Structures are given as structure tokens and as C-alpha cells.
Coordinates of C-alpha atoms in Angstrom, one line a residue:
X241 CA -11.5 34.4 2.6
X242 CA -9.6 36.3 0.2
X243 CA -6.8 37.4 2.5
X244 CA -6.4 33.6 3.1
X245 CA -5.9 32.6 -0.4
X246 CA -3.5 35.1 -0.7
X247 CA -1.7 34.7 2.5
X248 CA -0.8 31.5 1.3
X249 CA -0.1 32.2 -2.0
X250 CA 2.6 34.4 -0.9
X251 CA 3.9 31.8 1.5
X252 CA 3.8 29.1 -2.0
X253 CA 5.5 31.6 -4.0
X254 CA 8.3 32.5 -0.8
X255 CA 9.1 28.5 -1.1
X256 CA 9.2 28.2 -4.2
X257 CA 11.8 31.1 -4.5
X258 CA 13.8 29.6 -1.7
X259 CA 13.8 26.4 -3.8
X260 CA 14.9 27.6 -6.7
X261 CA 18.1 28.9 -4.9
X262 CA 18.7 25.7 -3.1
X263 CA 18.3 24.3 -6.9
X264 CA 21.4 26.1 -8.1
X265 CA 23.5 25.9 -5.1
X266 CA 23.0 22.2 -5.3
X267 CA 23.3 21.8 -9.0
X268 CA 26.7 24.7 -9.1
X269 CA 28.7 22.5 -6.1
X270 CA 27.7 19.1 -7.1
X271 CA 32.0 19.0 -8.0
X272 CA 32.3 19.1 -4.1
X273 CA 31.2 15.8 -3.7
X274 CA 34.1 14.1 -5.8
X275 CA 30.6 11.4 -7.1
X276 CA 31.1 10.0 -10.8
X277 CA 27.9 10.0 -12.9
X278 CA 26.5 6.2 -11.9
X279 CA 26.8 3.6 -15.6
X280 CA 25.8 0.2 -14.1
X281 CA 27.5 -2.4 -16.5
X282 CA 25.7 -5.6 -17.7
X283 CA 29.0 -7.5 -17.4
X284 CA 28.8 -10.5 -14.7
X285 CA 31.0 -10.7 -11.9
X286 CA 31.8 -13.8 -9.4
X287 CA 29.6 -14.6 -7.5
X288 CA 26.2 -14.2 -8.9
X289 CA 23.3 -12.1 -7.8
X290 CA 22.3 -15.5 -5.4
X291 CA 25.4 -15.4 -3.8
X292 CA 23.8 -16.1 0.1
X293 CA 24.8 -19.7 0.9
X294 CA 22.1 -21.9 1.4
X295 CA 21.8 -21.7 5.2
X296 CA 21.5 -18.2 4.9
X297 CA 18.4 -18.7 3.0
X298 CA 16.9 -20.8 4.9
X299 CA 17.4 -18.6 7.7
X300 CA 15.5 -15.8 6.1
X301 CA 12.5 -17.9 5.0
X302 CA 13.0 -19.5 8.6
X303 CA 12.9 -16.0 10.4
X304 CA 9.9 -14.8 8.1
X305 CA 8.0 -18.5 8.7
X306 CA 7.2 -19.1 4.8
X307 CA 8.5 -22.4 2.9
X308 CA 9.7 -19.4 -0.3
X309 CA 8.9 -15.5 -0.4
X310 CA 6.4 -15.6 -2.7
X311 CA 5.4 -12.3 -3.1
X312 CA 7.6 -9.0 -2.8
X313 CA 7.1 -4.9 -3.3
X314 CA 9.8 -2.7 -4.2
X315 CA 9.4 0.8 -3.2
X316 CA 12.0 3.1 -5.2
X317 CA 13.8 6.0 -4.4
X318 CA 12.9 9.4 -4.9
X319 CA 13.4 11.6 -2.3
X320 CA 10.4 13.1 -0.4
X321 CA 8.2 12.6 -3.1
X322 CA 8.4 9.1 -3.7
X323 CA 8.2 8.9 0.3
X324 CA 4.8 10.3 0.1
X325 CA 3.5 8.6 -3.3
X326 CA 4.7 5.2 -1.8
X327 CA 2.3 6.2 1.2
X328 CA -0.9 6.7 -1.5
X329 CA -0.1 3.3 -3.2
X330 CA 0.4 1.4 0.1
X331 CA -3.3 3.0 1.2
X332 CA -4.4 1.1 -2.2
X333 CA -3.2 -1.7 -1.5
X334 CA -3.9 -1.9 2.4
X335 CA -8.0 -1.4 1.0
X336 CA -7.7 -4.1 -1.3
X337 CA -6.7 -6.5 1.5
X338 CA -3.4 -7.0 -0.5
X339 CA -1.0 -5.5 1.5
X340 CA -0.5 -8.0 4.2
X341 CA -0.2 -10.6 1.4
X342 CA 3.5 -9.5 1.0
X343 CA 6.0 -11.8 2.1
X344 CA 9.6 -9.2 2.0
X345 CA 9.4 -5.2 0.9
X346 CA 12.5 -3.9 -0.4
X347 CA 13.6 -0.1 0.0
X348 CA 15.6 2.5 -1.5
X349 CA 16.1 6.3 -0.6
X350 CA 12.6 8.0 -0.3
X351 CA 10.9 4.6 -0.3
X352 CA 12.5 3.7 2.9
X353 CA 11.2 6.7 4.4
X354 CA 8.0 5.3 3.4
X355 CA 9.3 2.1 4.9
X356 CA 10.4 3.3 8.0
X357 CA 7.0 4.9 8.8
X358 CA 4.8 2.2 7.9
X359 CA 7.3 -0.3 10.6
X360 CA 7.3 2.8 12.7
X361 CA 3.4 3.1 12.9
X362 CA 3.1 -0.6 13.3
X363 CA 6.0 -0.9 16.1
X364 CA 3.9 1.7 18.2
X365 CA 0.4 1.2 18.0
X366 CA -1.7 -0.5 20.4
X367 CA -4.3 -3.1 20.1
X368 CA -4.4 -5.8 17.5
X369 CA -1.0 -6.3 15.5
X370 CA -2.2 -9.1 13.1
X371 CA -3.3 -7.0 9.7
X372 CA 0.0 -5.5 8.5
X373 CA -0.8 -1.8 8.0
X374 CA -3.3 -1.5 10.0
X375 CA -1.3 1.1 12.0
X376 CA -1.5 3.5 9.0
X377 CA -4.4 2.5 7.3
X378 CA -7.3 1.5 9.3
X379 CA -10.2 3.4 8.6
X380 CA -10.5 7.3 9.9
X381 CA -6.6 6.4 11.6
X382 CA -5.6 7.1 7.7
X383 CA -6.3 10.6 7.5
X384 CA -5.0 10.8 11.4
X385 CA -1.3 9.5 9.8
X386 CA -1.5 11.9 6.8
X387 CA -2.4 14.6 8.9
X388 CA 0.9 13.9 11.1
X389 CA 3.2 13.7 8.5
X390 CA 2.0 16.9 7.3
X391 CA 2.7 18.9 10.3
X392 CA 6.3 17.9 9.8
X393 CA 6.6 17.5 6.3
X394 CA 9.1 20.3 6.3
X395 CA 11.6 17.9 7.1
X396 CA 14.4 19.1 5.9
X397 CA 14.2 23.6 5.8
X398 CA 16.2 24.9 3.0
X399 CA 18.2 26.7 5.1
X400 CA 19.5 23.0 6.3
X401 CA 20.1 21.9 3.1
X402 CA 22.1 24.9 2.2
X403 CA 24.8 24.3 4.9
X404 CA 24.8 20.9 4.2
X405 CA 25.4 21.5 0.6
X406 CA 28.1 24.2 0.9
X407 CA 30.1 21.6 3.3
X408 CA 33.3 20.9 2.0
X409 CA 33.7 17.2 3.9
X410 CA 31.0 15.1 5.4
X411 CA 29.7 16.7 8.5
X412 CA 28.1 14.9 11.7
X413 CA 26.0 17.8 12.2
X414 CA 24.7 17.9 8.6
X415 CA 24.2 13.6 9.2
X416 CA 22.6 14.2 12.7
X417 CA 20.2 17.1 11.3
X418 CA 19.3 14.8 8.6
X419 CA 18.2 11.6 10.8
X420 CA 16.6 14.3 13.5
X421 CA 14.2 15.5 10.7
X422 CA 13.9 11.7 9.2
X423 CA 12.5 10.5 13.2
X424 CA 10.8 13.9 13.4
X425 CA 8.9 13.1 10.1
X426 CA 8.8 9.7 9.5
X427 CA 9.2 8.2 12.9
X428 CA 5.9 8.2 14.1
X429 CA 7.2 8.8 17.5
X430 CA 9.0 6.0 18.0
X431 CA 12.0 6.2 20.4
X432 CA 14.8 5.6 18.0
X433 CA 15.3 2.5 19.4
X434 CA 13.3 0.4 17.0
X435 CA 16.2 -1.8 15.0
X436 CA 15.6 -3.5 11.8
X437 CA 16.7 -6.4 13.9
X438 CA 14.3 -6.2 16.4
X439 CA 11.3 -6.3 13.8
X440 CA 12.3 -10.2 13.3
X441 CA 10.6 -10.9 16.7
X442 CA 8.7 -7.6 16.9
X443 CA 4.9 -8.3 17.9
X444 CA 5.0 -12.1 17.4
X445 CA 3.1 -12.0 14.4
X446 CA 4.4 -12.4 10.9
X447 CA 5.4 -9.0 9.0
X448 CA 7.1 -9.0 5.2
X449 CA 10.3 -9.2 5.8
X450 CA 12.4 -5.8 5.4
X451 CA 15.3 -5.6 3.2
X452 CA 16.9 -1.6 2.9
X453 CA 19.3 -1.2 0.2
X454 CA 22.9 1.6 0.0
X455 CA 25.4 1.9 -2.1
X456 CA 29.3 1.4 -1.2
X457 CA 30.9 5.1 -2.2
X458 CA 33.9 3.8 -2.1
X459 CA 33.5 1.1 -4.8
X460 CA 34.0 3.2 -8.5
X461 CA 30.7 1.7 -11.2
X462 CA 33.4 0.5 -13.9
X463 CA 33.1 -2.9 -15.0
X464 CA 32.4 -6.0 -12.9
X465 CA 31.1 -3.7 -10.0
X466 CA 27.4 -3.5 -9.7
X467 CA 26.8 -6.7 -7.0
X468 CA 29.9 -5.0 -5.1
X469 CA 28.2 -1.3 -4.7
X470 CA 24.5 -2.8 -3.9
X471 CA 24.4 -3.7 -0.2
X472 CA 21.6 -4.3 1.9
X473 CA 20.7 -4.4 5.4
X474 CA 17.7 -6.9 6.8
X475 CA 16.5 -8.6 9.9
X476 CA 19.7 -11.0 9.9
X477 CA 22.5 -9.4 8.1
X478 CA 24.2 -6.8 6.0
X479 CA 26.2 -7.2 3.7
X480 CA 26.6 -7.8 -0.5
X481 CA 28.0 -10.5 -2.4
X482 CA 31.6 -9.0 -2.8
X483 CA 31.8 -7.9 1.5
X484 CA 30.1 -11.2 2.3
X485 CA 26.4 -11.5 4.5
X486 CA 27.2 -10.6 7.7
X487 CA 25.0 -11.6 11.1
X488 CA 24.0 -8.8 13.5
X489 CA 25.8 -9.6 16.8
X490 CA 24.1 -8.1 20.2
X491 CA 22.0 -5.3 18.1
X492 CA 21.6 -3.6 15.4
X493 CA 21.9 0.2 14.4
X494 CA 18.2 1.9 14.8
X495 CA 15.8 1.7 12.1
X496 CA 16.1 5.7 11.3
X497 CA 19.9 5.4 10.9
X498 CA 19.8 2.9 8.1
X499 CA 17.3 4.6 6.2
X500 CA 19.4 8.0 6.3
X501 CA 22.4 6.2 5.0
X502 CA 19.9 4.6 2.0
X503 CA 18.8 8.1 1.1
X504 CA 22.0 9.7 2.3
X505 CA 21.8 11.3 -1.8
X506 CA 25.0 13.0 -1.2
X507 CA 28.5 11.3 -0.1
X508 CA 28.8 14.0 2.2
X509 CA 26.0 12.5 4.4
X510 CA 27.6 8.8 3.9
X511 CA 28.4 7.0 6.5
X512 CA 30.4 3.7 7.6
X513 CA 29.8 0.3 8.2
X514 CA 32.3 -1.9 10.2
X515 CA 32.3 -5.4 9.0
X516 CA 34.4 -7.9 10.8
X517 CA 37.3 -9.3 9.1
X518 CA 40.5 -11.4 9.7
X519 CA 41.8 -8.2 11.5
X520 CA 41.3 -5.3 11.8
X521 CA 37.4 -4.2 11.3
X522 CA 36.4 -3.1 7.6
X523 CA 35.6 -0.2 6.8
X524 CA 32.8 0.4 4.1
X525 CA 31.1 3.9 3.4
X526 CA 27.7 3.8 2.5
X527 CA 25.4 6.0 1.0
X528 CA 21.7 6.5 -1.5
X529 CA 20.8 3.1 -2.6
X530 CA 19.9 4.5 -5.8
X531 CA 22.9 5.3 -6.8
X532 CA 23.5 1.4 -7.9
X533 CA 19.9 0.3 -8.4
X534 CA 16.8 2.9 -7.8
X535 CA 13.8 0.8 -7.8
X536 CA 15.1 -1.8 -4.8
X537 CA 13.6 -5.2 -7.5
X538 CA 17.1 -7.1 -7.1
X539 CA 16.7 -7.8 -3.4
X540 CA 13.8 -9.2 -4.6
X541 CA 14.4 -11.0 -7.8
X542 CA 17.8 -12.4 -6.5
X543 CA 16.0 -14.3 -4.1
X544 CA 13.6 -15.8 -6.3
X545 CA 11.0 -13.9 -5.5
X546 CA 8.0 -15.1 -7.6
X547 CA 5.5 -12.5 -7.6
X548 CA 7.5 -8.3 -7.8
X549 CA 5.3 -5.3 -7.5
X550 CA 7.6 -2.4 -8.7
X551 CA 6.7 1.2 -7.9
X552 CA 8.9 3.7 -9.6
X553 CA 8.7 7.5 -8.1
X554 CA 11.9 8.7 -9.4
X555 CA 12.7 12.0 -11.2
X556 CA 11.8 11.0 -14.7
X557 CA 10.6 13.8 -16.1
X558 CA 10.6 13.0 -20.2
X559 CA 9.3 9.3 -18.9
X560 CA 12.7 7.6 -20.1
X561 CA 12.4 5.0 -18.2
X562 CA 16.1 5.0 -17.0
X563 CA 15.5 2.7 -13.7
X564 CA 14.0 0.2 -15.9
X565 CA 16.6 0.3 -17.9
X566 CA 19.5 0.2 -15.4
X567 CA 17.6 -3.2 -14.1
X568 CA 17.4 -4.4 -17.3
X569 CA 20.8 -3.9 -18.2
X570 CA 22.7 -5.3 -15.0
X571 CA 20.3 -8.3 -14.5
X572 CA 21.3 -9.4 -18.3
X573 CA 24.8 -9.8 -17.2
X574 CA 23.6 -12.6 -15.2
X575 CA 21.8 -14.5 -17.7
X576 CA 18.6 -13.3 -16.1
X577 CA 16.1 -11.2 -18.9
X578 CA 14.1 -8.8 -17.5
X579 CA 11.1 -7.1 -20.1
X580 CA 7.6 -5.7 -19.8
X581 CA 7.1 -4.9 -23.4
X582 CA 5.0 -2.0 -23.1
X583 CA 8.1 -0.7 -22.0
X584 CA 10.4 -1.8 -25.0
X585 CA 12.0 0.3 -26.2
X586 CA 11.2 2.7 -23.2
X587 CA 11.6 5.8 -25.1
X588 CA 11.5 9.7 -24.2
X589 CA 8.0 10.5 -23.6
X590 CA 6.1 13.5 -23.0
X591 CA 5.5 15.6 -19.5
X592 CA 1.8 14.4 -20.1
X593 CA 1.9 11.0 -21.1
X594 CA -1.0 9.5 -22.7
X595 CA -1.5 6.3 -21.0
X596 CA -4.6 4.0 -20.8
X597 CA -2.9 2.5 -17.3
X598 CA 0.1 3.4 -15.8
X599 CA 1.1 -0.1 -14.2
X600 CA 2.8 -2.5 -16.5
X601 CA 3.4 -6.1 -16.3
X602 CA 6.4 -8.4 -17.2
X603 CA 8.6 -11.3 -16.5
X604 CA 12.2 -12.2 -15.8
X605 CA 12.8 -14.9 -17.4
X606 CA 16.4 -17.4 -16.6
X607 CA 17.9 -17.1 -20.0
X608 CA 20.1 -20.4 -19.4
X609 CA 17.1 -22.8 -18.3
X610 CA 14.2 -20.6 -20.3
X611 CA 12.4 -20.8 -16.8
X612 CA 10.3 -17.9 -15.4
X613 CA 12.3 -16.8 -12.5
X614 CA 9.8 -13.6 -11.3
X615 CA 6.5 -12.0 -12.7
X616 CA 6.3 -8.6 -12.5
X617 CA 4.3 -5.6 -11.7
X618 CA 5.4 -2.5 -12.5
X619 CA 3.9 0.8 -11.5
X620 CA 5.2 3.8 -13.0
X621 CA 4.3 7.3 -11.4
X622 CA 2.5 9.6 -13.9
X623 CA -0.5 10.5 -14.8
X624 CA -2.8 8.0 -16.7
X625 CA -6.1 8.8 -19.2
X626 CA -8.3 7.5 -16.5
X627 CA -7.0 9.2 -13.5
X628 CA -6.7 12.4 -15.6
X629 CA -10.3 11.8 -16.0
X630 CA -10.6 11.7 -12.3
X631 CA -8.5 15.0 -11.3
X632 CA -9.8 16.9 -13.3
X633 CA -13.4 16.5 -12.0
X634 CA -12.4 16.9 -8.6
X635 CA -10.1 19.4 -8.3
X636 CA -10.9 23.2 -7.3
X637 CA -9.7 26.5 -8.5
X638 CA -6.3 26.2 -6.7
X639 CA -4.2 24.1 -4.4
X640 CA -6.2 25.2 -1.2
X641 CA -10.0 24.3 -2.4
X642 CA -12.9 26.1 -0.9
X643 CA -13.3 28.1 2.4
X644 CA -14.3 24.3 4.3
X645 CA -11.7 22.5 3.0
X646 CA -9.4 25.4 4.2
X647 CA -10.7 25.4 7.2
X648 CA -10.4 21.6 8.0
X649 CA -6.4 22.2 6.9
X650 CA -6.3 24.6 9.9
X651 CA -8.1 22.2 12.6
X652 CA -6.0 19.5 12.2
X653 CA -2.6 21.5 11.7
X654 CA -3.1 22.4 15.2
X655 CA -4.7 18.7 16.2
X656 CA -4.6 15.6 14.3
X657 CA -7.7 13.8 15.9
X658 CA -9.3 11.0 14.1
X659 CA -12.4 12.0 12.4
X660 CA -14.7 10.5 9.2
X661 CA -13.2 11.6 6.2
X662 CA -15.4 13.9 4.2
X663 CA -15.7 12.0 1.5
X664 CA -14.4 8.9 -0.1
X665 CA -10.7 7.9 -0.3
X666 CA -10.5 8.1 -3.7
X667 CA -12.6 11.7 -3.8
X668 CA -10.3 13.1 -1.4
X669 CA -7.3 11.7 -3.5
X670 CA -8.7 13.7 -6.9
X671 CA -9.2 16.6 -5.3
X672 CA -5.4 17.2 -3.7
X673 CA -3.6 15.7 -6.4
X674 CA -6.1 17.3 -9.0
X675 CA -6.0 21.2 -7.1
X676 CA -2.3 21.0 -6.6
X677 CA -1.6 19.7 -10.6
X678 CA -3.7 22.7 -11.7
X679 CA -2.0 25.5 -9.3
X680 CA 1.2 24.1 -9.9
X681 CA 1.6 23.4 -13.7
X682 CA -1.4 25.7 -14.9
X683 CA -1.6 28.5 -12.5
X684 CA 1.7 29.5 -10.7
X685 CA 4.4 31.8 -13.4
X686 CA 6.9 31.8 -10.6
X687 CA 7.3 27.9 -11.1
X688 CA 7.1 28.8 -15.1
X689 CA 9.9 31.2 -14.8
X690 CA 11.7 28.5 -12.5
X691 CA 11.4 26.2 -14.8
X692 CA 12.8 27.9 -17.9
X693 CA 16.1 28.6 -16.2
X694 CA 16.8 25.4 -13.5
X695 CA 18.5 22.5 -15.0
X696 CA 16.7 19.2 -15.4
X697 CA 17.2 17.7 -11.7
X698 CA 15.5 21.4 -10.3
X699 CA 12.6 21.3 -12.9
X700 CA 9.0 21.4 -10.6
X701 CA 5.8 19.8 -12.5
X702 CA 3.5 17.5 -10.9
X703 CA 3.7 14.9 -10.6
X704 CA 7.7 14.7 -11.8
X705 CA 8.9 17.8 -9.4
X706 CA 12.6 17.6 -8.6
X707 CA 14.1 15.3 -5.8
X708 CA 15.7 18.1 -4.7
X709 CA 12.9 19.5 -2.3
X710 CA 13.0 17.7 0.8
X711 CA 10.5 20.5 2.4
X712 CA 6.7 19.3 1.6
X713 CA 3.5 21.4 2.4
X714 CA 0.2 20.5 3.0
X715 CA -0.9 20.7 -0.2
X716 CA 1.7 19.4 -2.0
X717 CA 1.9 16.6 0.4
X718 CA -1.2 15.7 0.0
X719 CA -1.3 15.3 -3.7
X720 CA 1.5 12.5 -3.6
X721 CA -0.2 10.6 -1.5
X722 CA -3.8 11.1 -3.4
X723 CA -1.9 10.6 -6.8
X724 CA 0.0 7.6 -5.4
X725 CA -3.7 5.8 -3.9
X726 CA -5.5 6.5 -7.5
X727 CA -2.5 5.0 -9.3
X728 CA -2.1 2.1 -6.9
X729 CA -5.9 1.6 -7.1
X730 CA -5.2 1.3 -11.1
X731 CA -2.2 -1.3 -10.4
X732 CA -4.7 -3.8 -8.7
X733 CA -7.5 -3.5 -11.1
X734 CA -5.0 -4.7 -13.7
X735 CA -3.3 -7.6 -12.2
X736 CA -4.2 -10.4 -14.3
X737 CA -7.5 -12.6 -13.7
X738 CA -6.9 -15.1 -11.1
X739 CA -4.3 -12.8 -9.9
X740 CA -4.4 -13.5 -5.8

């Protein structure tokens, strides 16, 4: 057993060198890109953030069968990581019988991987459609799904990302690589046919509606821009308030394709939309959602959405809270006030912060009228007191655990078959999250040494480890997901009394 340990301890310390080089080439020829540092103003532009007509929204609430979307989640971006933490807290809520209770999700970057392989999962299973979720979640299928993703969690290698990166101009190869490995990963073998269109009618039964959120490159984040960058594609249209809400004709692009241009983090992996106009087509180049608004909320809140669940997974390694902000900030120049006072002012915090509860609950509130436009529920990814408590009682000696737990990791790399979990959900999610935190933060100098010399984006702690590796391990898998199902276990236990 101790060749194994060591055998992969090489293999963790050969990644983590090979990061650390894509780190600097990424962070040295960021230039390339020509991309301005994102500064969403507050200043309000014409028309407002509800700038559908009304037919269009009865259209949505028509195609979704509800009288109002009552309740919404926002999954932010985040790269892989978020992808993967998104998957833990959806688990949560899926056990709680909340998860079907949402009535639109909303997606950025990394969460619309998550996105995309929770539709995917649903589009191709067989049997009952009716729970939403079930296709990831049901019982022993949940370790099935986790086991699937990890076999292909290596999404993107490094040596991908480091041709992609040292391209001068945007590159179809480096675009199809990227949405090869997002199917490959994420897909969960659909065909690549499945169109966000096409989940409108789907199965016949009611899903949340989807909402997927880019950025337009092309539009600069000066003054009187921030409604004009955001632009989201759903069920019925795409489109922003500045382009105008545009109606798919025959069909829409597949599923996979729009979430590689919402986490397409670099312009050279943009793409372009052609919108119909007076003449000839328009042209509008799209890339990472996050780059106007991270956390995905205003596709919610701009449509009244009563009820927001929030989950923020970004890079946000002194806890500054900057997505928070950034909503904050543009939603003010529309009159609308946005504050969870826990959070004000959201100052630097520490790598460790020292939290009873890591989900935090608000309101936005219509400044004009004094009327409570959305409550919301915001779920921050960190490390809490309580779940602290919990990792460290699980957690073994290092990222692999003992010999049996080892062994299981090699069964089902070679065959994910359903089986009964070895122990609880919530076990099995403190011992991943807990091992990896250890290895990772308490045990491994090569990720020390990395550390002290990589700029802030290339810095690797759990649970804030940098965007830039889009190349997951078991292990490190693993704990995102755990982390992400203790932390959405805390969210639900505390949502307000009565809270439904």
C-alpha cells in the first residue's frame, strides 16, 4: 500500500507542477487578449432591467405553466470548481425535496456546466421524468454520476490550455477542443443535439425554466453599459435589453455550445451570435458571463423573481465579496437595493473564515415604491465552524484515505456501476472534502512553494483554488462536490421558519 500512496503522490505533485506553469503562461499573456479589467457602473441606462415587453413575459410563464416564477437558483461562475461545488449543493437540495420546487435556474461559466449536466442527465435517462433531478440524484444513481464525471474530469489537459493560451487570435480548434471536452465531461452522453429550445417541450413534464447568461466582448464596461454586455439565452429567445429578445426560429444552437460561449473565460474562445436586423444579420461576439455579472441573480431578479437562492463559487480567496458587490452596485442604478447585512460592508476576510453559517439571507427592496421586489438566499462557498467541525472528524491522513477507500477509487475508474454508498451522504462528503483540505493546505510544500510565488488568480487552497485549473482529479473532484452538499445542507437548515 505504500507504493500506492506514493504513486499518486507523484502523479499530485506532477499536476500540480504542470499547473503552476499553465498559471504563469496564463497570467504573463493575459495582454494577448486585448480584455479591459470588468468596472460594472451603477449608472442607469434606457430601458430598465424589465425591459421584455409584456407578451414576452407571458410567454415565458406560459411556456414554463406557472401564473409568476416564484422561486429561482442562481448558480455562479467559477470555472471547474464551481461546476463541481454546484453539483454538491444541488445533491442537498435534491434530498431535501427542494430542488424540483424551482421554477427558472440561471447560469454562468462553471455553473452552466453544472447546468448543462444536470439537463443532460435528465434529457437521457429512462423511466419516470416527473422529480426534477432525479437523473442525478436518485439514490445509489448519485454516486454512479459522480463517479462519471470523474473519469473525465480532466476536461481540459494542460497541454490544451497551453496552445489555447499562446494563440494570438481566436482559434476554431481551441473553441472545438473546448466544447469536445465540455460534452465529454459534462454531457452525460447526450448526442449534442439536445437544444435549450428543445427542453421547452422536452419530456412533457414541467422543468425550471433555463436561463444561460454571456457577455457581449464587443460592448466596452464604461458608463451606461452593464444591461448591454449581459445577454442571455433561454427556451424562447436570446437577447438583452440593448440587442432586443429575439425568438429562436426553426432550432436552436445545442445545449453544449451555449454553455462554452458562457464560460468561454477568454475572448479568444468567443464566439458570434447573428441576430436579425433591418438588413444585414448582426453580428454580436459573446463570451464568460461573468465577466458582466458572476453570480447569474439578475436573470432572476429582473423578472420578479420572489424567492433567489444565490450560490457563489467564485475565486474569492480573501472573502471580499466582490460578486456581491458588483450586484449590488449595478442593481442600485435601477432604483432596486440589494443588501444581506451580514454582508455590509463585505470586507477582506481571512483564508479561514470564522463563520457560524455560510448562507446568508437578504432582500431587494424597489427603492421608488419601498416594496420587497425578491428575498434572498445567499450561499457563499467557504468553510463554516460547523462544517469545519465535520471535516475534520472525517477526513484521513491524506487525499486518498485508507487502503478500502483506495481500492473502491480503482473499481469504479474502470466501471461506474451503481452500488450502496458506504456510508451516508453527508459522511462521504466530510471525508473528501475533509482528506483533500488537509493534503492540500496542510500537507503538500509543492503547493506552498506554488503559492508564494503565483499571483492571486494561480493561488491553490481549498476550498478557494484558482479558476485557472480546468483539469480535476478524483480526489479533488470529489471534495467540491462533498464541500458543496455539506454547505447546501447548511443553506436549508437556515431558511427561515415557514420557509417552503
Amino acid at each position: 500500500m505504500k507504493s500506492l500512496a506514493e504513486g499518486a503522490g507523484r502523479a499530485a505533485h506532477r499536476r500540480l507542477s504542470c499547473f503552476a506553469a499553465i498559471t504563469l503562461l496564463a497570467t504573463s499573456c493575459s495582454h494577448w487578449s486585448g480584455e479591459a479589467p470588468v468596472a460594472l457602473s451603477a449608472a442607469p441606462i434606457d430601458p430598465p432591467p424589465s425591459a421584455q415587453t409584456p407578451d414576452q413575459q407571458h410567454a415565458e410563464l406560459t411556456l414554463a405553466r406557472l401564473p409568476a416564477f416564484r422561486r429561482g437558483l442562481a448558480l455562479s461562475g467559477g470555472g471547474v470548481r464551481s461546476a463541481m461545488f454546484n453539483v454538491g449543493v444541488l445533491k442537498a437540495l435534491y434530498d431535501a425535496g427542494r430542488l424540483d420546487d424551482f421554477d427558472v435556474v440561471s447560469t454562468v461559466s462553471g455553473g452552466g456546466y453544472a447546468g448543462y449536466w444536470l439537463y443532460a442527465n435528465e434529457q437521457t435517462r429512462d423511466g419516470d421524468k416527473t422529480t426534477f433531478g432525479a437523473g442525478s440524484f436518485e439514490g445509489d444513481l448519485f454516486q454512479q454520476r459522480v463517479c462519471e464525471l470523474s473519469r473525465t474530469g480532466n476536461f481540459q489537459t494542460y497541454v490544451r490550455m497551453g496552445r489555447a493560451l499562446a494563440a494570438l487570435r481566436p482559434s476554431r480548434a481551441s473553441i472545438a477542443g473546448y466544447e469536445w471536452g465540455l460534452r465529454r465531461t459534462f454531457g452525460a452522453g447526450e448526442s449534442g443535439t439536445t437544444t435549450i429550445a428543445g427542453l421547452a417541450a422536452g419530456t412533457g413534464t414541467r422543468w425550471p425554466y433555463l436561463v444561460m447568461n454571456a457577455t457581449v466582448h464587443d460592448e466596452p464596461p464604461r458608463t451606461g453599459q452593464w444591461l448591454r454586455r449581459l445577454f442571455e439565452f433561454t427556451p424562447l429567445f436570446r437577447g438583452n435589453a440593448g440587442y432586443g429578445y429575439w425568438a429562436w426560429n426553426d432550432s436552436s444552437p445545442p445545449l453544449y455550445k451555449l454553455t462554452a460561449i458562457s464560460g468561454a473565460a477568454k475572448p479568444l474562445l468567443a464566439q458570434v451570435e447573428m441576430l436579425p436586423s433591418a438588413g444585414a444579420p448582426l453580428r454580436v461576439p459573446l463570451f464568460d458571463g461573468g465577466k458582466s455579472e458572476n453570480l447569474g441573480a439578475v436573470a432572476l431578479i429582473r423578472r420578479g423573481v420572489q424567492d433567489v437562492t444565490i450560490v457563489d463559487a467564485e475565486h474569492d480567496p480573501f472573502y471580499q465579496f466582490e460578486a456581491y458587490r458588483i450586484l449590488r452596485g449595478g442593481l442600485a442604478g435601477y432604483g432596486l437595493r440589494l443588501r444581506i447585512d451580514a454582508l455590509e460592508p463585505a470586507q477582506p476576510r481571512t483564508i479561514r473564515p470564522d463563520w457560524p453559517s455560510a448562507a446568508f439571507h437578504g432582500h431587494v427592496i424597489d427603492t421608488a415604491t419601498r416594496r420587497s421586489v425578491s428575498t434572498v438566499h445567499y450561499l457563499k462557498m467557504g468553510i463554516s465552524l460547523p462544517v469545519r467541525a465535520q471535516l475534520i472528524a472525517e477526513r484521513e491522513e491524506s487525499s486518498l484515505g485508507a487502503a478500502s477507500q483506495r481500492g473502491l477509487d480503482r473499481a469504479q475508474a474502470k466501471a461506474c456501476v451503481p452500488s450502496p454508498l458506504s456510508r451516508p451522504t453527508e459522511i462521504w462528503a466530510a471525508y473528501n472534502a475533509g482528506s483533500y483540505e488537509r493534503w492540500l493546505n496542510e500537507r503538500n510544500a509543492k503547493a506552498r512553494r506554488i503559492n508564494r510565488i503565483a499571483p492571486e488568480a494561480g493561488k491553490i487552497y481549498f476550498p478557494q483554488y484558482s479558476t485557472l485549473d480546468q483539469s480535476y482529479h478524483l480526489d479533488q473532484l470529489r471534495a467540491f462536490v462533498g464541500l458543496g452538499y455539506l454547505e447546501g445542507r447548511e443553506l436549508i437548515a437556515s431558511l427561515p421558519r415557514g420557509h417552503n
